[in-house]
Coordinates of C-alpha atoms in Angstrom, one line a residue:
M6 CA -0.7 13.8 54.9
K7 CA 1.6 16.1 53.2
W8 CA 3.3 13.1 51.6
V9 CA 0.0 11.7 50.5
L10 CA -1.1 15.0 48.9
S11 CA 2.3 15.2 47.1
V12 CA 1.8 11.9 45.8
A13 CA -1.6 12.5 44.7
T14 CA -0.4 15.6 43.1
V15 CA 2.6 14.4 41.4
L16 CA 1.6 10.9 40.2
P17 CA -1.0 12.0 37.7
L18 CA 1.8 14.4 36.1
V19 CA 4.2 11.6 36.2
L20 CA 1.6 9.3 34.4
A21 CA 0.8 12.1 32.0
S22 CA 4.4 12.6 31.1
A23 CA 5.0 8.9 30.5
A24 CA 1.9 8.7 28.4
W25 CA 3.2 11.7 26.3
F26 CA 6.6 10.1 25.9
V27 CA 5.1 6.9 24.6
I28 CA 2.8 8.8 22.2
T29 CA 5.0 11.2 20.8
K30 CA 8.4 9.3 20.6
P31 CA 9.6 7.7 17.1
W32 CA 8.3 4.1 17.0
F33 CA 12.1 2.5 16.4
C34 CA 14.3 5.0 18.3
S35 CA 16.8 3.8 20.7
G36 CA 18.8 5.2 23.7
L37 CA 19.1 9.1 23.9
C38 CA 17.7 9.3 20.3
C39 CA 14.2 8.7 22.0
L40 CA 14.6 11.7 24.1
H41 CA 16.4 14.1 21.6
V42 CA 16.1 13.5 17.9
T43 CA 19.3 15.6 17.3
S44 CA 21.2 12.8 19.0
C45 CA 20.1 10.0 16.8
P46 CA 22.8 8.3 14.7
V47 CA 22.3 9.0 11.0
P48 CA 22.1 5.4 9.2
S49 CA 24.3 5.2 5.9
L50 CA 22.1 4.7 2.7
H51 CA 22.9 2.3 -0.1
G52 CA 22.4 3.4 -3.7
T53 CA 22.8 6.5 -5.7
F54 CA 21.0 9.9 -6.2
Q55 CA 21.6 13.0 -8.1
P56 CA 22.8 15.9 -5.8
Q57 CA 19.9 18.3 -6.3
Y58 CA 17.5 15.6 -5.1
K59 CA 19.6 15.3 -1.7
P60 CA 16.6 16.9 0.2
V61 CA 14.3 14.1 -0.8
V62 CA 17.0 11.5 0.3
D63 CA 17.5 13.7 3.6
T64 CA 13.8 13.2 4.3
L65 CA 14.0 9.4 4.2
Q66 CA 17.3 9.4 6.0
R67 CA 16.0 11.5 8.7
S68 CA 12.9 9.3 9.3
L69 CA 15.3 6.3 9.5
A70 CA 17.6 8.1 11.8
Q71 CA 14.9 9.2 14.3
G72 CA 13.1 5.8 14.1
W73 CA 9.9 6.6 12.4
D74 CA 11.1 4.2 9.7
L75 CA 13.1 0.8 10.6
G76 CA 14.1 -0.2 6.8
A77 CA 12.9 1.5 3.6
S78 CA 13.7 1.8 -0.2
L79 CA 12.9 5.0 -2.3
F80 CA 13.0 5.4 -6.0
V81 CA 12.2 8.6 -7.9
A82 CA 12.4 9.0 -11.7
V83 CA 11.9 12.4 -13.5
D84 CA 11.0 12.5 -17.2
G85 CA 12.1 8.8 -17.4
E86 CA 15.5 9.3 -15.8
T87 CA 16.2 7.8 -12.5
V88 CA 17.3 10.7 -10.1
V89 CA 17.0 8.7 -6.6
D90 CA 17.5 5.0 -5.9
V91 CA 18.4 4.5 -2.3
A92 CA 17.7 2.1 0.5
G93 CA 18.6 2.1 4.1
G94 CA 18.0 1.1 7.9
Y95 CA 17.6 -2.4 9.1
K96 CA 15.7 -5.5 8.5
D97 CA 15.4 -6.4 12.3
A98 CA 14.1 -4.3 15.3
Q99 CA 17.5 -4.9 17.1
K100 CA 19.3 -3.3 14.2
T101 CA 21.8 -5.9 13.3
E102 CA 20.7 -6.8 9.8
P103 CA 21.3 -4.0 7.2
Y104 CA 18.3 -3.1 4.7
D105 CA 19.9 -2.6 1.4
E106 CA 19.1 -2.0 -2.2
S107 CA 18.8 -5.9 -2.6
T108 CA 16.2 -6.2 0.2
V109 CA 12.6 -6.9 -0.6
N110 CA 9.3 -7.0 1.5
V111 CA 5.5 -7.3 1.2
I112 CA 4.2 -4.3 -0.7
F113 CA 0.6 -4.7 0.2
S114 CA -1.8 -3.0 -2.0
S115 CA 0.8 -1.1 -3.8
G116 CA 0.7 -4.3 -5.8
K117 CA -2.7 -3.5 -7.4
V118 CA -0.6 -1.1 -9.6
I119 CA 1.3 -4.1 -10.8
E120 CA -2.1 -6.2 -11.1
A121 CA -3.3 -3.5 -13.4
I122 CA -0.3 -3.5 -15.5
A123 CA -0.4 -7.3 -15.9
M124 CA -4.2 -7.1 -16.9
A125 CA -3.1 -4.1 -19.4
I126 CA -0.6 -6.7 -21.0
L127 CA -3.6 -9.1 -21.3
V128 CA -5.9 -6.4 -23.0
D129 CA -2.9 -5.1 -25.2
N130 CA -2.5 -8.6 -26.5
E131 CA -6.1 -8.8 -27.2
F132 CA -6.5 -11.9 -24.8
V133 CA -9.2 -10.1 -23.0
D134 CA -11.4 -7.1 -23.6
L135 CA -11.7 -4.5 -20.8
N136 CA -15.4 -4.0 -21.4
A137 CA -16.3 -7.7 -21.9
P138 CA -18.0 -9.7 -19.0
V139 CA -15.7 -11.9 -17.0
A140 CA -17.9 -14.9 -17.8
K141 CA -16.8 -14.6 -21.5
Y142 CA -13.3 -16.0 -20.2
W143 CA -14.5 -17.9 -17.1
K144 CA -17.8 -19.4 -17.8
E145 CA -18.4 -20.5 -14.0
F146 CA -18.5 -16.8 -13.3
A147 CA -21.9 -16.4 -15.1
N148 CA -23.8 -16.1 -11.9
K149 CA -22.3 -12.7 -11.0
G150 CA -24.7 -10.7 -13.3
G151 CA -22.8 -9.4 -16.3
V152 CA -19.7 -8.1 -14.2
T153 CA -17.0 -7.0 -16.6
I154 CA -13.2 -6.8 -16.5
Q155 CA -13.3 -3.2 -16.0
D156 CA -15.8 -3.6 -13.1
M157 CA -13.5 -5.8 -11.3
L158 CA -10.4 -3.6 -11.7
S159 CA -12.2 -0.2 -10.9
H160 CA -13.6 -1.6 -7.6
R161 CA -17.2 -1.7 -9.1
S162 CA -17.8 -5.3 -9.3
G163 CA -19.8 -5.6 -5.9
S164 CA -17.2 -7.9 -4.6
A165 CA -15.0 -6.0 -2.2
T166 CA -13.3 -9.3 -1.8
L167 CA -16.1 -10.2 0.7
F168 CA -17.5 -13.7 0.7
E169 CA -20.4 -15.7 2.1
E170 CA -18.0 -17.8 4.0
T171 CA -14.4 -17.5 4.8
P172 CA -12.3 -19.8 2.6
S173 CA -9.5 -22.2 4.3
V174 CA -6.0 -21.7 3.4
E175 CA -5.9 -25.2 1.6
I176 CA -8.7 -24.0 -0.7
L177 CA -6.7 -20.9 -1.5
K178 CA -3.4 -22.6 -2.0
D179 CA -4.8 -24.7 -4.9
P180 CA -5.8 -22.7 -8.2
K181 CA -8.5 -25.3 -9.0
T182 CA -10.3 -25.3 -5.6
R183 CA -9.5 -21.5 -5.3
D184 CA -11.4 -20.7 -8.5
E185 CA -14.3 -23.1 -7.7
F186 CA -14.7 -21.2 -4.4
L187 CA -14.7 -17.7 -6.0
A188 CA -17.1 -18.7 -8.6
S189 CA -19.5 -20.1 -6.1
Q190 CA -19.6 -17.0 -3.8
K191 CA -22.5 -14.4 -4.1
F192 CA -21.0 -10.9 -4.3
Q193 CA -22.1 -9.0 -1.2
L194 CA -23.0 -5.7 -3.1
P195 CA -24.8 -4.8 -6.2
R196 CA -22.7 -4.3 -9.4
G197 CA -21.7 -0.8 -9.9
T198 CA -21.3 0.0 -6.1
V199 CA -18.0 1.5 -5.6
A200 CA -16.4 -0.6 -2.7
Y201 CA -12.7 -1.0 -2.7
R202 CA -11.3 -4.6 -3.2
A203 CA -9.0 -4.6 -0.2
W204 CA -7.5 -8.0 0.1
G205 CA -7.8 -10.7 -2.5
S206 CA -8.9 -8.9 -5.7
A207 CA -6.1 -10.3 -7.8
L208 CA -7.5 -13.7 -7.0
Y209 CA -10.1 -13.2 -9.7
S210 CA -7.4 -11.5 -12.1
D211 CA -5.1 -14.5 -11.6
A212 CA -8.1 -16.8 -12.5
I213 CA -8.7 -14.9 -15.7
S214 CA -5.0 -14.7 -16.6
R215 CA -4.4 -18.5 -16.4
R216 CA -7.5 -19.0 -18.7
V217 CA -6.6 -16.5 -21.4
D218 CA -2.8 -16.4 -21.5
P219 CA -1.6 -18.9 -24.2
K220 CA 1.1 -20.1 -21.7
G221 CA -1.5 -20.5 -19.0
R222 CA 0.7 -18.3 -16.7
S223 CA -0.6 -16.9 -13.3
L224 CA -0.7 -13.2 -13.1
S225 CA 2.4 -12.8 -11.1
R226 CA 4.4 -15.1 -13.5
L227 CA 3.2 -13.2 -16.6
V228 CA 4.1 -9.7 -15.3
Q229 CA 7.5 -10.9 -13.8
E230 CA 8.4 -12.6 -17.3
E231 CA 7.0 -9.7 -19.2
V232 CA 8.0 -6.7 -17.1
F233 CA 10.4 -7.4 -14.2
D234 CA 12.7 -9.9 -16.0
Q235 CA 13.1 -7.4 -18.8
L236 CA 14.1 -4.7 -16.4
G237 CA 16.4 -6.9 -14.4
E238 CA 14.3 -6.4 -11.3
T239 CA 12.8 -8.5 -8.5
F240 CA 9.2 -8.9 -8.0
F241 CA 7.5 -12.3 -6.9
C242 CA 4.4 -13.5 -5.0
P243 CA 4.2 -16.1 -2.3
P244 CA 4.9 -18.9 -1.3
L245 CA 8.5 -18.0 -0.3
T246 CA 11.3 -20.1 -1.3
E247 CA 14.7 -20.6 0.6
E248 CA 16.4 -18.8 -2.4
R249 CA 14.0 -15.8 -2.3
S250 CA 14.0 -15.6 1.6
V251 CA 17.8 -14.5 1.5
H252 CA 16.9 -10.7 0.7
F253 CA 13.4 -10.9 2.4
S254 CA 12.6 -8.6 5.3
Q255 CA 9.8 -9.3 7.8
L256 CA 7.5 -6.6 8.8
H257 CA 7.4 -4.9 12.0
D258 CA 4.5 -3.2 13.8
I259 CA 4.7 0.1 15.7
P260 CA 4.7 -0.5 19.5
L261 CA 1.4 -1.8 20.9
A262 CA 1.5 0.9 23.7
T263 CA 1.7 3.6 21.1
V264 CA -1.5 2.3 19.2
L265 CA -3.3 2.0 22.5
L266 CA -2.4 5.5 23.9
G267 CA -1.7 7.3 20.7
F268 CA -3.8 6.0 18.0
L269 CA -7.2 4.6 19.2
P270 CA -8.0 7.5 21.3
Q271 CA -7.9 9.9 18.5
L272 CA -11.0 8.2 17.2
F273 CA -12.9 9.7 20.2
M274 CA -10.7 12.7 21.2
P275 CA -9.4 14.1 17.8
R276 CA -9.2 17.7 19.1
L277 CA -7.0 17.0 22.2
Y278 CA -4.7 14.8 20.0
A279 CA -4.4 17.5 17.4
K280 CA -3.0 19.7 20.2
I281 CA -0.7 16.9 21.7
L282 CA 0.7 15.7 18.2
D283 CA 2.6 17.8 15.9
K284 CA 0.6 18.2 12.6
D285 CA 3.3 16.5 10.8
H286 CA 3.5 13.6 13.2
P287 CA 3.3 10.4 11.5
L288 CA 0.6 9.1 13.9
L289 CA -1.9 11.9 13.6
I290 CA -5.0 10.6 12.0
N291 CA -6.4 12.6 9.2
P292 CA -10.1 13.5 9.4
L293 CA -10.5 11.7 5.9
E294 CA -9.6 8.2 7.5
R295 CA -11.3 8.7 10.7
P296 CA -14.7 7.2 9.6
L297 CA -13.0 4.0 8.2
F298 CA -11.1 3.4 11.7
R299 CA -14.2 4.1 13.7
S300 CA -16.4 1.7 11.5
A301 CA -13.9 -1.0 11.7
I302 CA -13.8 -0.8 15.5
L303 CA -17.2 0.3 16.6
D304 CA -19.9 -0.8 13.9
K305 CA -20.8 -4.5 14.4
D306 CA -22.6 -4.3 11.0
S307 CA -19.7 -2.7 9.1
I308 CA -18.8 -4.1 5.7
L309 CA -15.2 -4.7 7.3
K310 CA -16.7 -7.3 9.5
K311 CA -18.1 -9.5 6.6
P312 CA -16.0 -12.9 5.9
T313 CA -12.9 -12.2 3.7
I314 CA -9.6 -14.1 3.3
P315 CA -8.4 -16.2 6.3
D316 CA -6.9 -14.8 9.5
V317 CA -7.4 -11.0 8.6
G318 CA -8.2 -10.3 12.2
S319 CA -5.3 -12.1 13.9
G320 CA -3.0 -9.1 14.0
A321 CA -0.6 -7.0 11.7
A322 CA 3.1 -7.9 11.2
S323 CA 2.6 -11.2 13.2
Y324 CA -0.2 -12.1 10.6
N325 CA 1.6 -10.8 7.6
N326 CA 5.0 -12.5 8.5
H327 CA 4.0 -16.0 9.8
S328 CA 0.5 -17.1 9.0
S329 CA -1.4 -18.1 6.1
F330 CA -0.9 -14.7 4.3
L331 CA 2.3 -15.8 2.7
A332 CA 0.9 -19.4 1.8
Y333 CA -0.7 -18.4 -1.5
E334 CA -0.3 -15.8 -4.3
M335 CA -2.6 -12.7 -4.0
M336 CA -0.9 -10.1 -6.1
S337 CA -3.2 -7.3 -4.9
S338 CA -2.1 -7.7 -1.2
N339 CA 0.9 -9.9 -0.6
C340 CA 3.5 -9.8 -3.4
I341 CA 7.2 -8.9 -2.5
S342 CA 9.4 -6.3 -4.2
N343 CA 11.3 -3.1 -3.4
A344 CA 10.7 0.5 -4.3
R345 CA 13.2 0.5 -7.4
A346 CA 11.6 -2.5 -9.1
I347 CA 8.0 -1.3 -8.7
G348 CA 8.9 2.3 -9.6
K349 CA 10.9 1.3 -12.8
A350 CA 7.9 -0.9 -13.9
F351 CA 5.3 1.9 -13.4
D352 CA 7.5 4.5 -15.0
A353 CA 7.9 2.3 -18.0
F354 CA 4.1 1.6 -18.1
M355 CA 3.2 5.2 -18.0
K356 CA 5.9 6.1 -20.6
G357 CA 4.1 3.7 -23.0
R358 CA 6.9 1.2 -23.1
I359 CA 4.9 -1.8 -22.1
V360 CA 1.5 -1.4 -23.8
R361 CA 0.3 0.5 -26.8
E362 CA -1.0 4.1 -26.3
E363 CA -4.4 3.0 -27.1
T364 CA -4.4 0.6 -24.2
L365 CA -2.8 2.9 -21.8
N366 CA -5.2 5.5 -22.4
A367 CA -8.2 3.0 -21.7
F368 CA -6.7 2.2 -18.5
L369 CA -6.0 5.7 -17.4
A370 CA -9.5 7.0 -18.5
P371 CA -11.0 8.3 -15.0
F372 CA -14.5 7.7 -13.5
P373 CA -16.0 10.6 -11.6
S374 CA -15.0 10.9 -7.9
A375 CA -17.3 8.7 -5.9
F376 CA -17.9 7.7 -2.3
D377 CA -16.4 4.3 -1.6
K378 CA -18.5 2.2 0.8
F379 CA -15.4 0.2 2.0
L380 CA -12.9 3.1 2.6
L381 CA -15.8 5.5 3.6
L382 CA -14.3 8.4 1.7
N383 CA -14.4 9.8 -1.8
V384 CA -12.0 8.2 -4.3
T385 CA -11.3 8.6 -7.9
H386 CA -10.3 5.4 -9.9
T387 CA -9.6 4.9 -13.6
K388 CA -11.3 2.3 -15.7
G389 CA -8.1 0.0 -15.3
G390 CA -8.0 0.3 -11.5
F391 CA -5.4 3.0 -10.7
G392 CA -6.2 5.8 -8.1
V393 CA -6.3 9.3 -9.4
S394 CA -5.2 12.3 -7.3
S395 CA -5.2 16.0 -8.0
R396 CA -5.1 19.2 -6.0
A397 CA -8.9 19.5 -5.6
D398 CA -9.3 15.5 -5.1
I399 CA -9.8 13.8 -1.7
S400 CA -6.9 11.2 -2.1
M401 CA -4.0 9.7 -0.4
I402 CA -1.8 12.6 -1.0
E403 CA -4.5 15.3 -1.0
G404 CA -3.3 18.7 0.2
L405 CA 0.3 17.9 -0.9
L406 CA 0.2 18.4 -4.6
P407 CA 0.7 21.6 -6.5
E408 CA -1.7 23.2 -8.8
S409 CA -2.1 21.8 -12.3
S410 CA -1.0 18.3 -11.3
T411 CA -2.4 14.8 -11.6
C412 CA -1.1 11.6 -9.9
Y413 CA -1.9 8.1 -10.8
G414 CA -1.2 5.0 -8.8
W415 CA -1.9 3.5 -5.2
G416 CA -0.7 2.8 -1.9
G417 CA -0.6 -0.1 0.6
V418 CA -1.4 -0.6 4.2
G419 CA 1.3 0.2 6.5
G420 CA 2.6 3.0 4.2
S421 CA 4.1 1.6 0.8
L422 CA 3.2 3.8 -2.2
I423 CA 3.8 4.2 -6.0
Q424 CA 2.8 7.3 -7.7
H425 CA 3.3 8.7 -11.2
C426 CA 2.7 12.4 -11.5
I427 CA 2.3 14.8 -14.2
V428 CA 3.2 18.4 -13.0
D429 CA 3.7 21.4 -15.2
G430 CA 4.6 19.4 -18.3
H431 CA 7.0 17.0 -16.5
T432 CA 6.5 13.4 -15.2
I433 CA 7.8 12.2 -11.8
T434 CA 7.4 8.5 -10.5
V435 CA 7.9 8.0 -6.8
S436 CA 7.9 4.6 -5.1
Y437 CA 8.4 3.8 -1.4
V438 CA 8.5 0.5 0.4
M439 CA 9.2 0.0 4.1
N440 CA 9.2 -2.8 6.7
S441 CA 7.5 -0.7 9.5
L442 CA 3.7 -0.8 9.4
S443 CA 2.0 2.6 10.3
P444 CA -1.7 2.1 10.9
K445 CA -2.4 5.2 8.9
L446 CA -3.8 5.6 5.2
V447 CA -3.8 9.3 4.5
L448 CA -0.8 11.7 4.2
D449 CA 1.5 9.1 5.5
R450 CA 5.3 9.1 5.1
G451 CA 5.3 7.8 1.5
S452 CA 2.9 10.8 0.6
K453 CA 5.3 13.2 2.3
L454 CA 8.4 11.8 0.1
V455 CA 6.1 12.4 -3.1
H456 CA 5.5 15.9 -2.1
E457 CA 9.1 16.8 -1.3
A458 CA 10.2 15.0 -4.7
I459 CA 7.8 17.3 -6.6
K460 CA 9.0 20.3 -4.9
V461 CA 12.5 19.6 -5.9
M462 CA 11.7 19.0 -9.3
Q463 CA 9.9 22.2 -9.7
K464 CA 12.9 24.0 -8.8
Q465 CA 15.0 22.6 -11.5

């Protein structure tokens, strides 16, 4: 009887300890490092940085060493000068293939920043007018009720990349059949409704580009030739070729047990998990993002359950690595690059080196903050589609910005991020690209790198 009582007493403690270990340990740690982070071997970083920005580099290196990141790249430019350009970690979960400055991977919705730059080039060359109806350039689009280019870019078209039916991969792979499908679909929300275009928003932008560009270029080819080739950097969209695959890193999920024990229960027991997890724990759900996750899981009528691009519900890394996701070009979600390339491009754009000041100002003009029916939180967007963050704003880096600062940019699922901030008369561009997929949206690893970089800049 004593033995039974002992087991009955000890077993719950053992199970609770095991669950705590699974929840709190870094996602890609190994060996003793999982038990004690000070024993983690520090991975070497490739690239360069100015000595005063070592605290920013240390933050990334610590994340790689402890196993919160697997492989990642980081770029920081201050007042147009590169101060950090590093990459490190591994391409694979077995930690045998180095992740270096030539490594690229999917950047997800950070690509929406590049989509906006490409559309700004079309506007700057007067191939399109930001305020003109899309149907002016794409006559089959006339059934969409006067939706403008600006509506499409600023998440106010009513599309939200939701369809009446899910298109096949074969339809999306061919530009002609893809355009026919897009034109045939009724938008699911009224024009003017603020609803984030999560997945295939650039499918529409690409159709416009091919119609108005004198060379008939796709949106990705246009921005590759006009921006990235000029910078000597890598940016491309699927499909992958053998040549491009050499430097490509696949994506990696955090462990399933961590999601089941450490992430999903937070939607129902937030106070308990706020006590279990440190306030800076990468898995701790911010109250701002909780409604979106609850809606996605519990609400059968959620906007997130409506038809969209194929196979979205088939998983995270497994879906993004191997399925139809990499079968066709979709700049807003599935293009491939690294932090240096997208950071240099956005810094050049914001410095007025890609389009005229008039075009830049038009794309940066903000709408008032509004409740987004897809993200289920208040978001500020510009007329060109960039997200806007300030100290008072509810945003992806809310709470981390100093007074008198404004940031433009966006981030992607899993954690990638690109931001250009104006702080006390100085500018700082920070971009972060990684191959490990966090489920979080708000105050993720990239946001904290932005915060650290701004802190260092202010001390100079």
